[in-house]
Short mmCIF file of C-alpha atoms in Angstrom, two decimals:
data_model
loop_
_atom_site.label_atom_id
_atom_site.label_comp_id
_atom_site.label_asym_id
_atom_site.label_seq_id
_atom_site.Cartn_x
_atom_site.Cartn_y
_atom_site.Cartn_z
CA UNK O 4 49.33 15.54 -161.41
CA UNK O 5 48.71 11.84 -161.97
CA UNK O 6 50.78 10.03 -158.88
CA UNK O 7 50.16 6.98 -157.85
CA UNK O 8 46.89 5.52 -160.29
CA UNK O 9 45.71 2.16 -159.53
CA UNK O 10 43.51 0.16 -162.23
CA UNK O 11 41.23 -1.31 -162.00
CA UNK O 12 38.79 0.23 -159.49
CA UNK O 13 36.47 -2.07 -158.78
CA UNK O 14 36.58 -5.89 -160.32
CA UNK O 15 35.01 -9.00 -159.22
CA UNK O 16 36.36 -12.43 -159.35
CA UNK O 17 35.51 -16.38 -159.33
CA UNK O 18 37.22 -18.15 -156.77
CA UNK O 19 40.32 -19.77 -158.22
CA UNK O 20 40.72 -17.31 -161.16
CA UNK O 21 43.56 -14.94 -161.23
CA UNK O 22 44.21 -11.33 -162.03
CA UNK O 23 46.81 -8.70 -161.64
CA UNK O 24 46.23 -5.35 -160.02
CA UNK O 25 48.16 -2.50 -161.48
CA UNK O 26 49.79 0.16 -160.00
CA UNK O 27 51.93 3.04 -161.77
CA UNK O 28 53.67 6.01 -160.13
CA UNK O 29 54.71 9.18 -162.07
CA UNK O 30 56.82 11.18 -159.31
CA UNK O 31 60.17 8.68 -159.86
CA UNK O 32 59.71 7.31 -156.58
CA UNK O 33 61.70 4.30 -155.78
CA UNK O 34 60.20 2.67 -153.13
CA UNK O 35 56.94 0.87 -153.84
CA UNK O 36 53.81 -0.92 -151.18
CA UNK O 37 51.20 -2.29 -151.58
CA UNK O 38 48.42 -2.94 -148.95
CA UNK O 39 45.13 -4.59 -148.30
CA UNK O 40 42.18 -3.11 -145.94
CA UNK O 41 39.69 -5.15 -144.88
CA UNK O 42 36.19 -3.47 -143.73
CA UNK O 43 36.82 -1.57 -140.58
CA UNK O 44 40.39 -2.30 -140.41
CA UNK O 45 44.08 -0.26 -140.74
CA UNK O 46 45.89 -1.42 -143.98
CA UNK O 47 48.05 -4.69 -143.97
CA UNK O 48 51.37 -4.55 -145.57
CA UNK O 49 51.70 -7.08 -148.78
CA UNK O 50 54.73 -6.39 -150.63
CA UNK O 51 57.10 -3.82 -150.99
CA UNK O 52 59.83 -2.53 -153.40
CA UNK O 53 62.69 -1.02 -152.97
CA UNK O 54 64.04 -0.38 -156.67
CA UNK O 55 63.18 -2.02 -159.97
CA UNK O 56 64.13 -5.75 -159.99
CA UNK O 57 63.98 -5.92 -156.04
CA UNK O 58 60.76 -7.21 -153.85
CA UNK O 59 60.37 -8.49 -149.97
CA UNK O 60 57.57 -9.79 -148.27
CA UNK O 61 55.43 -7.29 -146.14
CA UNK O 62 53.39 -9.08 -143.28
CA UNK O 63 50.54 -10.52 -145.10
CA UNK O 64 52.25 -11.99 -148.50
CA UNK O 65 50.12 -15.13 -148.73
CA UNK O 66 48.73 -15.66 -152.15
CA UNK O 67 50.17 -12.78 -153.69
CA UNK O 68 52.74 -12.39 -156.12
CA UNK O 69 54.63 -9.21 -157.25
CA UNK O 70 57.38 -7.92 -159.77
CA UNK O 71 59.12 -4.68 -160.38
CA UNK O 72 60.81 -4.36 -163.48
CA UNK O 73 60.86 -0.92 -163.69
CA UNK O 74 60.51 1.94 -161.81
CA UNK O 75 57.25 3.50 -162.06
CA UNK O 76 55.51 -0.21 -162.60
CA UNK O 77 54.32 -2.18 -159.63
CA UNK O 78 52.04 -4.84 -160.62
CA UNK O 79 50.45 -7.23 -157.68
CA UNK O 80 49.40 -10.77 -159.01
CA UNK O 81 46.63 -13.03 -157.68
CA UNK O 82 47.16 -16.28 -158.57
CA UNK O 83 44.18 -18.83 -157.45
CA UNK O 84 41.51 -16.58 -155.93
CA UNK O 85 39.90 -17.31 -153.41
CA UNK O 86 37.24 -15.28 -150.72
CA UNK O 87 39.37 -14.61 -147.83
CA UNK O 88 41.43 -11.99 -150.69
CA UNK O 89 38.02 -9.98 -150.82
CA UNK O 90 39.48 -6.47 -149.57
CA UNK O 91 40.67 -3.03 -151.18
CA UNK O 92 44.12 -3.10 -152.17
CA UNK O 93 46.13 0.35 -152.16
CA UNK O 94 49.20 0.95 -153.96
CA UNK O 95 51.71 3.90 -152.84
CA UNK O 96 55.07 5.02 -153.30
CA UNK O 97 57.70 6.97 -151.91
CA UNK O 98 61.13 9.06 -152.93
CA UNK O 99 63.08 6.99 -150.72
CA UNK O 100 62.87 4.99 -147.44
CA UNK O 101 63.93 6.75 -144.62
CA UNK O 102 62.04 8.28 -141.38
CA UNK O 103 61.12 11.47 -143.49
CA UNK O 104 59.21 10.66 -146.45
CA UNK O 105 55.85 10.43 -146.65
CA UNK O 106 54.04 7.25 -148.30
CA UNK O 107 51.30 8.19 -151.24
CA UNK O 108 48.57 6.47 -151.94
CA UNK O 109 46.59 5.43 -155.15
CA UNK O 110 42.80 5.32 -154.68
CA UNK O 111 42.51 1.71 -154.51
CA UNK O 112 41.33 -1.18 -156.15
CA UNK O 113 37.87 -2.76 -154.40
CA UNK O 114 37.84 -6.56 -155.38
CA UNK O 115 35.43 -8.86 -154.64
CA UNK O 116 35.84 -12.71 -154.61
CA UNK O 117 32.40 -14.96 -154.83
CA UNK Y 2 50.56 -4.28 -134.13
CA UNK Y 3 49.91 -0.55 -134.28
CA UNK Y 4 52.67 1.09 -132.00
CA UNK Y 5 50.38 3.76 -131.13
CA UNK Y 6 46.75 4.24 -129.10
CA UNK Y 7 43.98 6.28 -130.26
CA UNK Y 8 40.51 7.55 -128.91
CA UNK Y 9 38.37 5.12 -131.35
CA UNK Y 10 36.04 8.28 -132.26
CA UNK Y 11 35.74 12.19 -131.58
CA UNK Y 12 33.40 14.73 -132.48
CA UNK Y 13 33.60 18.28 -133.61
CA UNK Y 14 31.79 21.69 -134.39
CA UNK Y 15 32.27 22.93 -137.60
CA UNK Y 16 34.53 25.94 -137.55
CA UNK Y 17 36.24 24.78 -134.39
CA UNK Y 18 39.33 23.04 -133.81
CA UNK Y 19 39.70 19.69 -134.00
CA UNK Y 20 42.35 18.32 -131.22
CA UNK Y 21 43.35 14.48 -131.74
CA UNK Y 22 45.41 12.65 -129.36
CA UNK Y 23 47.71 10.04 -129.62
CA UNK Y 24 49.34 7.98 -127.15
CA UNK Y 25 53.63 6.45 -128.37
CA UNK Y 26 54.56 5.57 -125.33
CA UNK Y 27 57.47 3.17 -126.59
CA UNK Y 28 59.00 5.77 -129.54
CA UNK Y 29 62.81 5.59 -130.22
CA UNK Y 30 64.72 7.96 -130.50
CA UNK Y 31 64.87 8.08 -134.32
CA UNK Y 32 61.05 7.00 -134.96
CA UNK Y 33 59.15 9.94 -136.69
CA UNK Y 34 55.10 10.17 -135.79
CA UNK Y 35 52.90 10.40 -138.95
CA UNK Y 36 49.18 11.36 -139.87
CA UNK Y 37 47.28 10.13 -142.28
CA UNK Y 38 43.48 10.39 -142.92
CA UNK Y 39 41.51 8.81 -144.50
CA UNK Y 40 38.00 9.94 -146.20
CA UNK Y 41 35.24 7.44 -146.83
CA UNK Y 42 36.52 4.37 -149.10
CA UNK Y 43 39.44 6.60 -150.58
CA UNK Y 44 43.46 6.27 -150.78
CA UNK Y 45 45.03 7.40 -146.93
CA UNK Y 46 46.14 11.01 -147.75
CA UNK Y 47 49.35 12.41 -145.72
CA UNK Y 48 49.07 15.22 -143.58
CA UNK Y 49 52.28 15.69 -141.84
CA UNK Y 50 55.01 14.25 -139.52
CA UNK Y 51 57.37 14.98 -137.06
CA UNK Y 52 60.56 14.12 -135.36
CA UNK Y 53 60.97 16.50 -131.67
CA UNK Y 54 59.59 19.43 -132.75
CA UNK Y 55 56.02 20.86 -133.22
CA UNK Y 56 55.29 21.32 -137.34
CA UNK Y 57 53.21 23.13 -139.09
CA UNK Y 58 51.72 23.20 -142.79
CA UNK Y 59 48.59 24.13 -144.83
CA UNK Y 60 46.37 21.03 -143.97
CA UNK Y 61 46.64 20.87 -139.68
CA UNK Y 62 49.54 21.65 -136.77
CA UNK Y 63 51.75 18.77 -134.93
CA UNK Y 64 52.50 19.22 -131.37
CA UNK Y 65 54.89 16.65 -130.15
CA UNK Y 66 55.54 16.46 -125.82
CA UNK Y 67 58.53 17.18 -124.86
CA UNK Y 68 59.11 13.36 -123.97
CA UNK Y 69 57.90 12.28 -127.42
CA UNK Y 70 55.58 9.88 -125.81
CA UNK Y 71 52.12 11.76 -127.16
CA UNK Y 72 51.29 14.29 -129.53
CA UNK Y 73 48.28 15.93 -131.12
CA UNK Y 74 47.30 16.92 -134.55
CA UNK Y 75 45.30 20.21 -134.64
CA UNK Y 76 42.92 20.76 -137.23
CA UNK Y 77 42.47 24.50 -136.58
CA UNK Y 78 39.16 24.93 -138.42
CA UNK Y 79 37.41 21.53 -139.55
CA UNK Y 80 34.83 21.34 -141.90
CA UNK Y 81 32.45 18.94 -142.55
CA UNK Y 82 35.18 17.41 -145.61
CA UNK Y 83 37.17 17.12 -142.56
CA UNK Y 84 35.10 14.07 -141.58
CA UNK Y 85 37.24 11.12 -141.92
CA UNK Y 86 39.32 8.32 -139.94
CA UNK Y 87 42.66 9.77 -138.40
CA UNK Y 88 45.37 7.46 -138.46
CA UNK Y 89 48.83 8.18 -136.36
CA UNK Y 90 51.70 6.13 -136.96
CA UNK Y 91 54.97 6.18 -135.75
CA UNK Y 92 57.89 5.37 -138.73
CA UNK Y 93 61.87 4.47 -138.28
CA UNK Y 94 64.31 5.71 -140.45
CA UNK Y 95 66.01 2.56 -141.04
CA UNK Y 96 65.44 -1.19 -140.29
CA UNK Y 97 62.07 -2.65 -140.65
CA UNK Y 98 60.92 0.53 -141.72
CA UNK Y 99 59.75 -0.75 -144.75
CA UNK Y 100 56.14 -0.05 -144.04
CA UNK Y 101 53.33 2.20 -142.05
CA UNK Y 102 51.18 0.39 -139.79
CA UNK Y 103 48.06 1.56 -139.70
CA UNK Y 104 45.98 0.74 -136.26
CA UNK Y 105 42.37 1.44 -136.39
CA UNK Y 106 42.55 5.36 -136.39
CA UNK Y 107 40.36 8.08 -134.85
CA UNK Y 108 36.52 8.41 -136.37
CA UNK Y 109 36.82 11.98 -136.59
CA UNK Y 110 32.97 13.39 -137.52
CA UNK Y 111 32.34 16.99 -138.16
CA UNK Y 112 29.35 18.26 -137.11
CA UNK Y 113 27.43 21.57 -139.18
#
């Protein structure tokens, strides 16, 4: 069972170039994240989606940009790079938002801006 | 911020039980409390939730207070692939519920 699979795993970047993380989920989940963990720290919300063609701002959407344009695709877009976005970015879905379903998580994407 | 307190680390024999504790002293009434774990560099991995009362399922038990303000997950015989950081979170079911957030979690360490 694939679930949530995040590419790539590990990539590192020039400050001020761009990339975009991918994220694909398998189990027809509708609602999207995607989060950022700095070393020693709980994961910061980015962006979220709650159905294709419909994003909002999580708590820590600086720099960032995402699209959903259909269900199982949730891509999250660096624009200009630069150090402070050095983290591990995790990608999970769920069935439907409500207090009883569980988030899953992708393995992560380690990125590393010099 | 993190809505709930943890220990910042615990230890534990192998083959024992593993008892973490976790402090929600502000829960509403229709806020859920969730586990997660998370081993060494990997994805957080779900382990189970609750509403009132205590749950149980194939990875660890949930035992919920009567006033919902603490609870404890129950690993009933860790192993050392048990070592990992415990994370519990407490979840709405509607209205800026959007998200999980994750304090800084419980270093749980197995000992052999």
């Amino acid at each position: 069972n694939a679930g949530v699979t995040q590419t790539p795993k590990f990539r590192i970047l020039k400050i001020g170039q761009s990339m975009t993380l991918q994220c694909a989920q398998d189990m027809n989940h509708n609602y999207m994240y995607w989060y950022r963990q700095d070393p020693g720290m709980g994961l910061k919300l980015i962006y979220y989606s709650v159905g294709a063609g419909i994003t909002d701002k999580g708590e820590v959407p600086n720099g960032y940009n995402v699209s959903r344009s259909t269900t199982e695709d949730f891509p999250l877009r660096l624009e200009l790079a630069a150090p402070s976005q050095t983290s591990v970015y995790f990608c999970a879905s769920s069935y439907k938002e409500s207090g009883n379903q569980p988030q899953h998580f992708g393995d992560g994407t380690r990125l590393s801006i010099l | 911020d993190a809505k709930t307190t943890q220990p910042p680390s615990m230890d534990c024999a192998e083959g024992r039980a593993a008892n973490l504790p976790c402090n929600h002293s502000t829960i509403s009434g229709n806020e859920y409390v969730y586990w997660y774990r998370q081993i060494h560099s990997q994805g957080p991995q779900y382990i189970i939730h609750g509403l009132k009362n205590n749950e149980t399922n194939e990875m660890a038990s949930l035992i919920i207070t009567e006033d919902r303000k603490s609870s404890t997950l129950i690993l009933p015989h860790a192993t050392l692939r048990d070592t990992a950081v415990y994370y519990c979170i407490v979840r709405g079911t509607q209205g800026g519920s959007e998200k999980l957030v994750f304090g800084k979690g419980t270093k749980l360490t197995v000992n052999p």
